[in-house]
Tab-separated table of C-alpha atoms in Angstrom:
chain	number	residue	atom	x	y	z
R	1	UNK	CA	0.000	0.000	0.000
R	2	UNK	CA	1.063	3.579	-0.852
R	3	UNK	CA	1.956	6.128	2.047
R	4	UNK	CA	-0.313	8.441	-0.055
R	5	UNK	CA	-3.088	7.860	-2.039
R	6	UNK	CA	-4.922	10.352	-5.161
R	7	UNK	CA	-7.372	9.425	-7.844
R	8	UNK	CA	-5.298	10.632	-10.682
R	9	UNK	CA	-8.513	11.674	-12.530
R	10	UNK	CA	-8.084	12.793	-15.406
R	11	UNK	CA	-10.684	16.153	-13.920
R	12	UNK	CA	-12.325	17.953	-16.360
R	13	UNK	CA	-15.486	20.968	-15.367
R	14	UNK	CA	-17.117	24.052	-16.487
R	15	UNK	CA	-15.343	27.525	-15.602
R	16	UNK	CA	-16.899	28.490	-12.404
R	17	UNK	CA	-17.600	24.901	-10.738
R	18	UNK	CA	-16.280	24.053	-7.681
R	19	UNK	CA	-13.699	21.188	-8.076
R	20	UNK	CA	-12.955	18.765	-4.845
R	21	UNK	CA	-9.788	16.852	-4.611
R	22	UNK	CA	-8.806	14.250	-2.275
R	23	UNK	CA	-6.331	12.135	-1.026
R	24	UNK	CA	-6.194	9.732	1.688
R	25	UNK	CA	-2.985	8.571	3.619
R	26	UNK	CA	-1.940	5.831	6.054
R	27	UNK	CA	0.701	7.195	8.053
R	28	UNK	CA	-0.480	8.731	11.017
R	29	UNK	CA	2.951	10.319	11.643
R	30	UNK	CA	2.556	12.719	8.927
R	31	UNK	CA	3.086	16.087	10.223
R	32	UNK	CA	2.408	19.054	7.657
R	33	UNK	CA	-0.140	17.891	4.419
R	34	UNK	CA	0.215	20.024	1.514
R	35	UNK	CA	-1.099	21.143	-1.870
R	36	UNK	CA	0.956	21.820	-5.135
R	37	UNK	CA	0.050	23.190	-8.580
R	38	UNK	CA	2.489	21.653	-11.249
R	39	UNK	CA	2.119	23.370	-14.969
R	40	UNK	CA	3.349	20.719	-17.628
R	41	UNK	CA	7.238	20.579	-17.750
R	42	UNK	CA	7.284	22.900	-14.490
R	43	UNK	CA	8.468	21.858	-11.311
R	44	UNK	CA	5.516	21.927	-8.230
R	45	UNK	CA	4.370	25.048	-6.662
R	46	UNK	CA	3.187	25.256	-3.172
R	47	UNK	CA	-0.497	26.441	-2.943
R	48	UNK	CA	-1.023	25.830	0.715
R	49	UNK	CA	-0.009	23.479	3.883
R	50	UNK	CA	-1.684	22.933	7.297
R	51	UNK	CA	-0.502	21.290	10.229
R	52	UNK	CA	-3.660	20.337	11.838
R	53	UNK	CA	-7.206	18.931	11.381
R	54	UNK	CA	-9.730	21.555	10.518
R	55	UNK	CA	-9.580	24.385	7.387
R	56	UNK	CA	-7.536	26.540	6.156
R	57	UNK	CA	-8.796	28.949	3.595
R	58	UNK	CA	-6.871	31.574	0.789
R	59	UNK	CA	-8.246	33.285	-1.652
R	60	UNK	CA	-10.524	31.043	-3.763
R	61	UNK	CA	-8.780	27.422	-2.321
R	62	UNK	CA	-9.934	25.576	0.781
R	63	UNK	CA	-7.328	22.797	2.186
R	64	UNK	CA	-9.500	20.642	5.039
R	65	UNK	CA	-7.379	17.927	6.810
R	66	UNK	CA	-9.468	14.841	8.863
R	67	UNK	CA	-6.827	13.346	10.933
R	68	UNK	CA	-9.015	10.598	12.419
R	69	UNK	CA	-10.084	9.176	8.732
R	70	UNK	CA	-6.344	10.197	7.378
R	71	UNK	CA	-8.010	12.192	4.710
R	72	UNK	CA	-7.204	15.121	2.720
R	73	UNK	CA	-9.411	17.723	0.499
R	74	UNK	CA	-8.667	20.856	-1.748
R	75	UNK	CA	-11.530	22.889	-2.827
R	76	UNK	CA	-11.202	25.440	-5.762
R	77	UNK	CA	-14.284	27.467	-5.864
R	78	UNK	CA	-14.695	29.659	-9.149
R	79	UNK	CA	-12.837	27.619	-10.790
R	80	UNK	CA	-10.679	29.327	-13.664
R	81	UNK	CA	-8.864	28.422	-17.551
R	82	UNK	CA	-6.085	28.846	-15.752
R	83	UNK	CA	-6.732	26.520	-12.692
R	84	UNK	CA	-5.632	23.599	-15.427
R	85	UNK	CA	-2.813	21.430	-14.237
R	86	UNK	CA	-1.815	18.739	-11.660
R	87	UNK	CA	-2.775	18.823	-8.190
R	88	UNK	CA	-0.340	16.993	-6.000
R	89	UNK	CA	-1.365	16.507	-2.072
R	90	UNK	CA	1.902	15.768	-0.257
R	91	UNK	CA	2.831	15.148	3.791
R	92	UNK	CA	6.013	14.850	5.563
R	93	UNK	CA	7.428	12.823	8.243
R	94	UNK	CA	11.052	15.367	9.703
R	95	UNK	CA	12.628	16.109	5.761
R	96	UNK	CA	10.730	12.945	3.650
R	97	UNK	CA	8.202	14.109	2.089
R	98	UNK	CA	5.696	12.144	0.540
R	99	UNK	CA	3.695	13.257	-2.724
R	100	UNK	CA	0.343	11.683	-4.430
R	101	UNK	CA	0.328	10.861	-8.063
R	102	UNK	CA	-0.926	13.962	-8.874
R	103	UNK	CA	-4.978	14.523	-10.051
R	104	UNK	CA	-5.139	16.499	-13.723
R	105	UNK	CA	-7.950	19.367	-14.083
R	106	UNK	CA	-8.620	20.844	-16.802
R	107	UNK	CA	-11.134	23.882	-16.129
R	108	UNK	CA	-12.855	24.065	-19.571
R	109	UNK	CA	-14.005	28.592	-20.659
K	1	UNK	CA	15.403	36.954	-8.165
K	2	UNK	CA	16.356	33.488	-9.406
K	3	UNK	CA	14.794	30.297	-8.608
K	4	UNK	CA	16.261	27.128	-8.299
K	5	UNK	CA	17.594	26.280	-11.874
K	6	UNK	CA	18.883	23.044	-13.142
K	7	UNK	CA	20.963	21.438	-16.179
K	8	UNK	CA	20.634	20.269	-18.800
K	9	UNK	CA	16.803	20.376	-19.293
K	10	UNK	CA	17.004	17.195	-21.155
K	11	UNK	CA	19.733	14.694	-21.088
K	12	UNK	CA	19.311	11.349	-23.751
K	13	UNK	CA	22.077	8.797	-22.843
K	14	UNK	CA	22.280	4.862	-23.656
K	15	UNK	CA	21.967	2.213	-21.562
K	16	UNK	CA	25.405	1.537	-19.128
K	17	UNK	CA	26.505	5.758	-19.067
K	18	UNK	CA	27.337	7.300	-16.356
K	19	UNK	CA	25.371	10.930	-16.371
K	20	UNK	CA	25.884	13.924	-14.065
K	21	UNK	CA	22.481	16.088	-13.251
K	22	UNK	CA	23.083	19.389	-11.890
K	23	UNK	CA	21.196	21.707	-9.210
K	24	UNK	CA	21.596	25.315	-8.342
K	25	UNK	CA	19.331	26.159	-5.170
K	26	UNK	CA	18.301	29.627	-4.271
K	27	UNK	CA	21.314	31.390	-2.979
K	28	UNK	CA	20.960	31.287	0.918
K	29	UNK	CA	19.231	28.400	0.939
K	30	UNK	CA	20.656	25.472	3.123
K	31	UNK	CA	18.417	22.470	2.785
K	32	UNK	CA	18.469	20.913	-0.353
K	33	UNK	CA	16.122	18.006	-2.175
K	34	UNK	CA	16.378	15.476	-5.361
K	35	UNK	CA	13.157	13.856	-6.070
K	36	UNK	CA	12.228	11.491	-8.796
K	37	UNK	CA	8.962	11.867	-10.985
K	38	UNK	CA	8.231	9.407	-13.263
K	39	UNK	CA	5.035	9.650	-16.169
K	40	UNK	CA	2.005	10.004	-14.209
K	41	UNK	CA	3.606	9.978	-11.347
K	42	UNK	CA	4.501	12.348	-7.954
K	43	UNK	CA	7.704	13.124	-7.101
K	44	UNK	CA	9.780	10.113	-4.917
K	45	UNK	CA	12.194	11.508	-2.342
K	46	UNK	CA	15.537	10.277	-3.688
K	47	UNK	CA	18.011	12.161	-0.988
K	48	UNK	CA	18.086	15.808	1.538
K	49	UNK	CA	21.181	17.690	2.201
K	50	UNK	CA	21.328	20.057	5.169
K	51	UNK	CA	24.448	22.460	3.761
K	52	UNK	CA	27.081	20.146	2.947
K	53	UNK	CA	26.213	16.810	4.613
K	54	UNK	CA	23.402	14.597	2.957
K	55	UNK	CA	20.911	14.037	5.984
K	56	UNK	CA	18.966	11.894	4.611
K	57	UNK	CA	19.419	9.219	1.765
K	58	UNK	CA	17.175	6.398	2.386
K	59	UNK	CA	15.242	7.113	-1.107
K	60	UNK	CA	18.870	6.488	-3.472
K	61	UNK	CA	16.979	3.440	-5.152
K	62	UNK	CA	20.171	1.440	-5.356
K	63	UNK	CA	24.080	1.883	-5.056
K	64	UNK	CA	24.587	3.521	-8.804
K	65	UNK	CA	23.042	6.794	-7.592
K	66	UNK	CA	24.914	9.056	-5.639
K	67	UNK	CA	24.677	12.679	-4.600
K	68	UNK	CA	27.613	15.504	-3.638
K	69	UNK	CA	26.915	18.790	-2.462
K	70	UNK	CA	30.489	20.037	-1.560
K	71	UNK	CA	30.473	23.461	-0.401
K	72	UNK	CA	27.071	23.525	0.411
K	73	UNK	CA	25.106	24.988	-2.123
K	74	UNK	CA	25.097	23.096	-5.932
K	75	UNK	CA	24.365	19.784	-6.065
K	76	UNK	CA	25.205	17.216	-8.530
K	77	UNK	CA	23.258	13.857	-9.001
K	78	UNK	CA	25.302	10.959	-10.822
K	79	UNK	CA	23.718	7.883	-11.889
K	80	UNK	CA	26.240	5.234	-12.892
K	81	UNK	CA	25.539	2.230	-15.162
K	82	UNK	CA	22.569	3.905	-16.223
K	83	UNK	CA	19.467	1.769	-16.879
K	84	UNK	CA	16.008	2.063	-19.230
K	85	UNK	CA	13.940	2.085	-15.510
K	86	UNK	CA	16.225	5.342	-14.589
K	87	UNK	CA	14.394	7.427	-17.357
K	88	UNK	CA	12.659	9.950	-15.680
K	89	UNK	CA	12.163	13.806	-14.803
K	90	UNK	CA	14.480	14.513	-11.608
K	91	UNK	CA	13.776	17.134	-9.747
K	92	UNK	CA	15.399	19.708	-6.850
K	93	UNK	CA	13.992	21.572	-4.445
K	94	UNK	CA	15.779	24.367	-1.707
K	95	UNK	CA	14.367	25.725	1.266
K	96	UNK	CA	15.673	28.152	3.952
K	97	UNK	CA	16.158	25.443	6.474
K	98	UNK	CA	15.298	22.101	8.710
K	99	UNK	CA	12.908	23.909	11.425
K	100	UNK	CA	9.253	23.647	10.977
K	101	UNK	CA	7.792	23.268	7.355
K	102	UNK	CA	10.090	25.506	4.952
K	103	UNK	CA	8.525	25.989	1.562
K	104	UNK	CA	10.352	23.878	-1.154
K	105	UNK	CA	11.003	25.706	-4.215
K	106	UNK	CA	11.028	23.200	-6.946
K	107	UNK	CA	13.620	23.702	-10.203
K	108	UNK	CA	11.807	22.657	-13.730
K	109	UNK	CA	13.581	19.432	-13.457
K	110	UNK	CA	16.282	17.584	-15.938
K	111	UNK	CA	14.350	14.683	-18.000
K	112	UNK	CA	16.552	11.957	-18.447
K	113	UNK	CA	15.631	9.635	-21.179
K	114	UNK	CA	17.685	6.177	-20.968
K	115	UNK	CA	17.980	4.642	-24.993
């Protein structure tokens, strides 16, 4: 079984839905659980990170982290054209840091 | 200012070379990452460096990959005996430091393509 765990999709909605991405995880040592954007032939970008159960909110993304069912979500409200790449949820035990396979979106105008 | 940039962009070798991937992290930037993403794939922690010293290299797959990062800021990634499985993107990341979660600012990777 994989440390982390994300439907790789492929994602594809209507500018201005609401997307929902997951990922669920087994070890309950991870520490931080984050969110990158990666553009085709780009490295990952950080969108956001949390530390602890509950929400965390910027702008038009919502990160929620469930620590007692070891599940992860990123919601993109208003979705835009240029919301369109790979979401990768990742978590960290010290320095190893553990990424999903990465969910495409494509956010059709 | 500049981001972490590596070379080449692409490297195509055959099967048995030895090849040399190169990372420049952001300039004050002590901890340093190589990851490995395969198609379809997320990055796979390969090996940290805090400064100098590699912290952390449980991810090396195997003994032909090895890391240096000798005065504590580029980094070099050699793969020896190079193999079709070792075609990949590899990627590094810097961040300020150990403490806490530092931010990992990700280079646009070398893809290494093994004929």
């Amino acid at each position: 079984q994989k440390e982390v765990e994300q439907d790789p999709g492929p994602l594809s909605v209507p500018e201005g839905a609401i997307v929902s991405l997951n990922c669920t995880y087994s070890n309950s040592a991870f520490q931080y659980f984050m969110w990158y954007r990666q553009y085709s032939r780009k490295g990952p970008e950080l969108l956001m990170y949390t530390y602890s159960s509950g929400n965390k909110e910027d702008g038009r993304f919502t990160a929620q982290v469930d620590k007692s069912s070891k599940y992860i979500s990123l919601f993109i409200r208003d979705s835009q054209p240029s919301d369109s790449a790979t979401y990768l949820c990742a978590m960290n035990t010290g320095n190893q840091f553990y990424f999903g396979t990465g969910t495409s979106l494509t956010v059709i105008p | 200012g500049a981001g972490v940039s590596q070379t080449p962009s692409n490297k195509v070798t055959e099967k048995g070379k030895y090849v040399e991937l190169r990372c420049d992290p952001i300039s004050g930037h002590t901890a340093l990452y190589w990851y490995r993403q395969s198609l379809g794939q997320g990055p796979e922690f390969l090996i940290y460096f805090q400064g100098t010293g590699a912290a952390d290299d449980s991810g090396l797959p195997n003994d032909r990959f090895f890391a240096v990062r000798p005065e504590g800021s580029v980094s070099t990634l050699k793969i020896q005996r190079t193999e079709r499985g070792d075609s990949a993107v590899y990627l590094c990341a810097s961040s300020l430091g150990p403490q806490g979660l530092n931010e990992q600012f990700f280079g646009p990777g070398t893809r290494l393509t093994v004929l």
